XYZ file of C-alpha atoms in Angstrom:
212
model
C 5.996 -9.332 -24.056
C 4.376 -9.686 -27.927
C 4.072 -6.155 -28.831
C 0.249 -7.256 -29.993
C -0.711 -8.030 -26.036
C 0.826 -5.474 -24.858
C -0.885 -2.634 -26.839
C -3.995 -4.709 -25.693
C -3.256 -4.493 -22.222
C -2.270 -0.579 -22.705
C -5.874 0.170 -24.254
C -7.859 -1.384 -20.801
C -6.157 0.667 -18.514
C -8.541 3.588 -17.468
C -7.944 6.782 -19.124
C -6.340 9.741 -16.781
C -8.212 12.441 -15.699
C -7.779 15.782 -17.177
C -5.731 16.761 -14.219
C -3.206 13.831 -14.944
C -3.527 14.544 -18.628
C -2.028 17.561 -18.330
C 0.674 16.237 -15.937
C 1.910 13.365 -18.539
C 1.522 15.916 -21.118
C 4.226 18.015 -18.794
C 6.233 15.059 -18.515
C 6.242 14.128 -22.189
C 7.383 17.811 -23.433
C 10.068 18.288 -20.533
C 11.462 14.729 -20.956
C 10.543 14.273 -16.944
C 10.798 10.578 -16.286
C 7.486 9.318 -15.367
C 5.959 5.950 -14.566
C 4.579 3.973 -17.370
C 0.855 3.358 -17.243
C 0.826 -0.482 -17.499
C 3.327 -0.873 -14.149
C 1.615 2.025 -12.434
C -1.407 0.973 -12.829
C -1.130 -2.801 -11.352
C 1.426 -1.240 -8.460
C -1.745 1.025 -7.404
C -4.098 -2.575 -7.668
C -1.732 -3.962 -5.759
C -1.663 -0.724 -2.888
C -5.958 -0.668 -3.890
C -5.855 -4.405 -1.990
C -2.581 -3.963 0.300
C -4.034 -0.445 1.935
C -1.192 1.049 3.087
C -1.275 3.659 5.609
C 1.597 5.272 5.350
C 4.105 5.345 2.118
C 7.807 6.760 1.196
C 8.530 7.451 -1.919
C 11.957 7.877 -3.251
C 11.846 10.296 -6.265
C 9.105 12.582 -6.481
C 9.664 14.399 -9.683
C 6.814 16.325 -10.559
C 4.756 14.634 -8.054
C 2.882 12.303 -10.521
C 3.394 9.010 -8.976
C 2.565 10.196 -5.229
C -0.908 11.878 -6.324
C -1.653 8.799 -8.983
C -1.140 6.947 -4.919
C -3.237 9.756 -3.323
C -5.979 9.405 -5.526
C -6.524 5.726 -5.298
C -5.644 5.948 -1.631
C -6.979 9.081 -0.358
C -6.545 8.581 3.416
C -3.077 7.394 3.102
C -0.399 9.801 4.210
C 3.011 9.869 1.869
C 5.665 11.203 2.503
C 8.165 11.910 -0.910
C 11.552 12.969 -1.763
C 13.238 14.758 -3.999
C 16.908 16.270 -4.766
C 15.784 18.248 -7.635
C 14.771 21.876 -7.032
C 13.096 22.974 -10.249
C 10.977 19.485 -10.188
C 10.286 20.026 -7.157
C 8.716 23.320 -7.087
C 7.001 22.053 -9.986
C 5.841 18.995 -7.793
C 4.925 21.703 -5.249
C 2.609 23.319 -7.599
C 1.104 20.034 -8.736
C 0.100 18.971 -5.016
C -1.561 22.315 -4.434
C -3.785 21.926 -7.460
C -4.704 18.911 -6.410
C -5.725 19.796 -3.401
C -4.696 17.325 -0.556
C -2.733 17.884 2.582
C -2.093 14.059 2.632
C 1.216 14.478 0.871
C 4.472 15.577 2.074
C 7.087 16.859 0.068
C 10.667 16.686 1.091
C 13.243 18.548 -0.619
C 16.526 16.965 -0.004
C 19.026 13.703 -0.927
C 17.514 10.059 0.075
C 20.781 8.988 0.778
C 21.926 11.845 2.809
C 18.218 12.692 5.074
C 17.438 9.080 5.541
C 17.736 9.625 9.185
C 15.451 12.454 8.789
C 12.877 10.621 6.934
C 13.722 7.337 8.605
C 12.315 9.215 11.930
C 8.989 9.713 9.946
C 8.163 5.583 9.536
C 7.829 3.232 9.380
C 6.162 2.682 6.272
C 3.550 0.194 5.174
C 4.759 0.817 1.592
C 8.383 2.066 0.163
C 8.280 3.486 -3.309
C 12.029 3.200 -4.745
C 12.173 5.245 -7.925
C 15.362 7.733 -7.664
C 18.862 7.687 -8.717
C 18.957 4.348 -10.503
C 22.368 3.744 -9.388
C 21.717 3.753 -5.618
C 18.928 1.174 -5.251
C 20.885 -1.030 -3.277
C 21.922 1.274 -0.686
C 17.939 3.018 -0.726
C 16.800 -0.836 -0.013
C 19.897 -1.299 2.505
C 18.779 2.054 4.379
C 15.377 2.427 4.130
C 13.856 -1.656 4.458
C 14.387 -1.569 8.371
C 11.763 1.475 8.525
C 9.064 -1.689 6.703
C 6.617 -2.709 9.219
C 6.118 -6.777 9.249
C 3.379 -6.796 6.543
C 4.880 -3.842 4.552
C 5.790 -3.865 0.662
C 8.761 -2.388 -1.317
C 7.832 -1.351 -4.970
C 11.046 -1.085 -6.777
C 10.315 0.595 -10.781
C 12.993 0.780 -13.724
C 14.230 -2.558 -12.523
C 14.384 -4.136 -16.025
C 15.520 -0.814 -17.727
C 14.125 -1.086 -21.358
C 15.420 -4.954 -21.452
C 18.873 -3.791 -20.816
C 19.166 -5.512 -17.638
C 18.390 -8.629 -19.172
C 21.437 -8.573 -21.944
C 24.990 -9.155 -20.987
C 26.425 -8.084 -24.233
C 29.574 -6.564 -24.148
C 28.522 -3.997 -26.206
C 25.357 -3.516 -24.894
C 26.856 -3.522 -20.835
C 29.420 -0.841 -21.947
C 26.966 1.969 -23.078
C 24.098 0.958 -20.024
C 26.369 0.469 -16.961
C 23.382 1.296 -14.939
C 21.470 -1.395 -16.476
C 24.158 -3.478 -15.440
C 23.746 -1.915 -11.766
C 19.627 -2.332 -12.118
C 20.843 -6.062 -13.221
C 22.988 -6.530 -9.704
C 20.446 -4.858 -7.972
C 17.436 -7.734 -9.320
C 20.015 -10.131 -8.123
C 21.017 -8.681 -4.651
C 16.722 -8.548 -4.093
C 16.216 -12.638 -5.055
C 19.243 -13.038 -2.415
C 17.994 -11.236 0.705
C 16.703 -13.893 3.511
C 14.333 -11.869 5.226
C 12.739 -10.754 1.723
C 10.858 -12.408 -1.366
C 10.638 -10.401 -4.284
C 8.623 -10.971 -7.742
C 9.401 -8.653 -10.595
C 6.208 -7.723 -13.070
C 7.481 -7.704 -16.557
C 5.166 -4.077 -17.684
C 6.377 -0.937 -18.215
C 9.850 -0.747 -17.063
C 9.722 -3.691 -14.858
C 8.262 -3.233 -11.577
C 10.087 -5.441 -8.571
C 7.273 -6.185 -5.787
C 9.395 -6.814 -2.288
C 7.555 -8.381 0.795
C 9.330 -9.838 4.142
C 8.932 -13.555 4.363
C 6.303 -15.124 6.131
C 7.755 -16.465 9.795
């Protein structure tokens, strides 16, 4: 996208609230990986008009994503995973503050507890935003938990452009752009699936089943 529309888009986005402020802010001094406004903010249009009722997310970090989700859906119950201890007492603290018994936080490996959080769906909405490497097997184990109208939100899946450039040089130093590459592939080829991929932020990949 033109630089020039982009920083236009950027600026009518909706500034955070102080509490999110001082998330980001977190986020930005810790290097914590967080979602970029412009694809957060049309994935939580999209949930705003979808209304999911229930929602996994793969990846909680510091809890950002799953309370930007609580806020716009405040009745919604999610239920969010993550393998890293310090983020997650961090994320632990960040859900208090907030103040919502709406989210769950699980400390543990998506790959290795999906039974356990398999047992907790299905899920109107699946929020795939872990170990970059692994998306694949996250949509292999966790898509049967989808109920029929359910959506898959997939983030990172362009990784900085990288997944788009099949340079030698360029494959060599990003192999898991060249996995987030496979993995845009492997979601255009499911049959039970269509899948449209939003070019902001990081590129977002929107996954619903087919109709019929």
């Amino acid at each position: 996208m033109d630089a020039f529309i982009h920083d236009y888009l950027l600026e009518q986005i909706p500034a955070s609230s102080p509490f999110f402020l001082e998330i980001e802010e977190y986020a930005k001094q810790e290097a914590v990986p967080i979602m970029e406004k412009d694809s957060l903010h049309a994935m939580l249009q999209i949930m705003a008009i979808q209304q999911p009722k229930r929602i996994l997310e793969l990846g909680t970090a510091i809890g950002y994503s799953a309370l930007r989700m609580q806020e716009v859906l405040p009745e919604t119950e999610i239920i969010t995973i993550e393998r890293d201890k310090d983020r997650f007492s961090v994320a632990q603290e960040n859900v208090e503050r907030f103040g919502t018994n709406q989210v769950e936080l699980v400390l543990g490996d998506a790959l290795l507890d999906f039974e356990k959080l398999g047992s907790k769906g299905p899920f109107d909405a699946i929020f795939i935003d872990a170990a970059k490497a692994q998306y694949e097997k996250f949509f292999d184990l966790y898509s049967p938990h989808l109920t029929a109208k359910g959506v898959i939100y997939s983030d990172n899946v362009l990784f900085k452009g990288l997944a788009l450039d099949e340079l030698p040089e360029v494959q060599k130093k990003a192999r898991i752009a060249k996995k987030m590459r496979k993995f845009n592939g492997f979601l255009m080829d499911q049959p039970e699936f269509v899948t449209s991929i939003i070019p902001l932020g990081d590129g977002l990949a929107v996954t619903r089943r087919r109709d019929g």
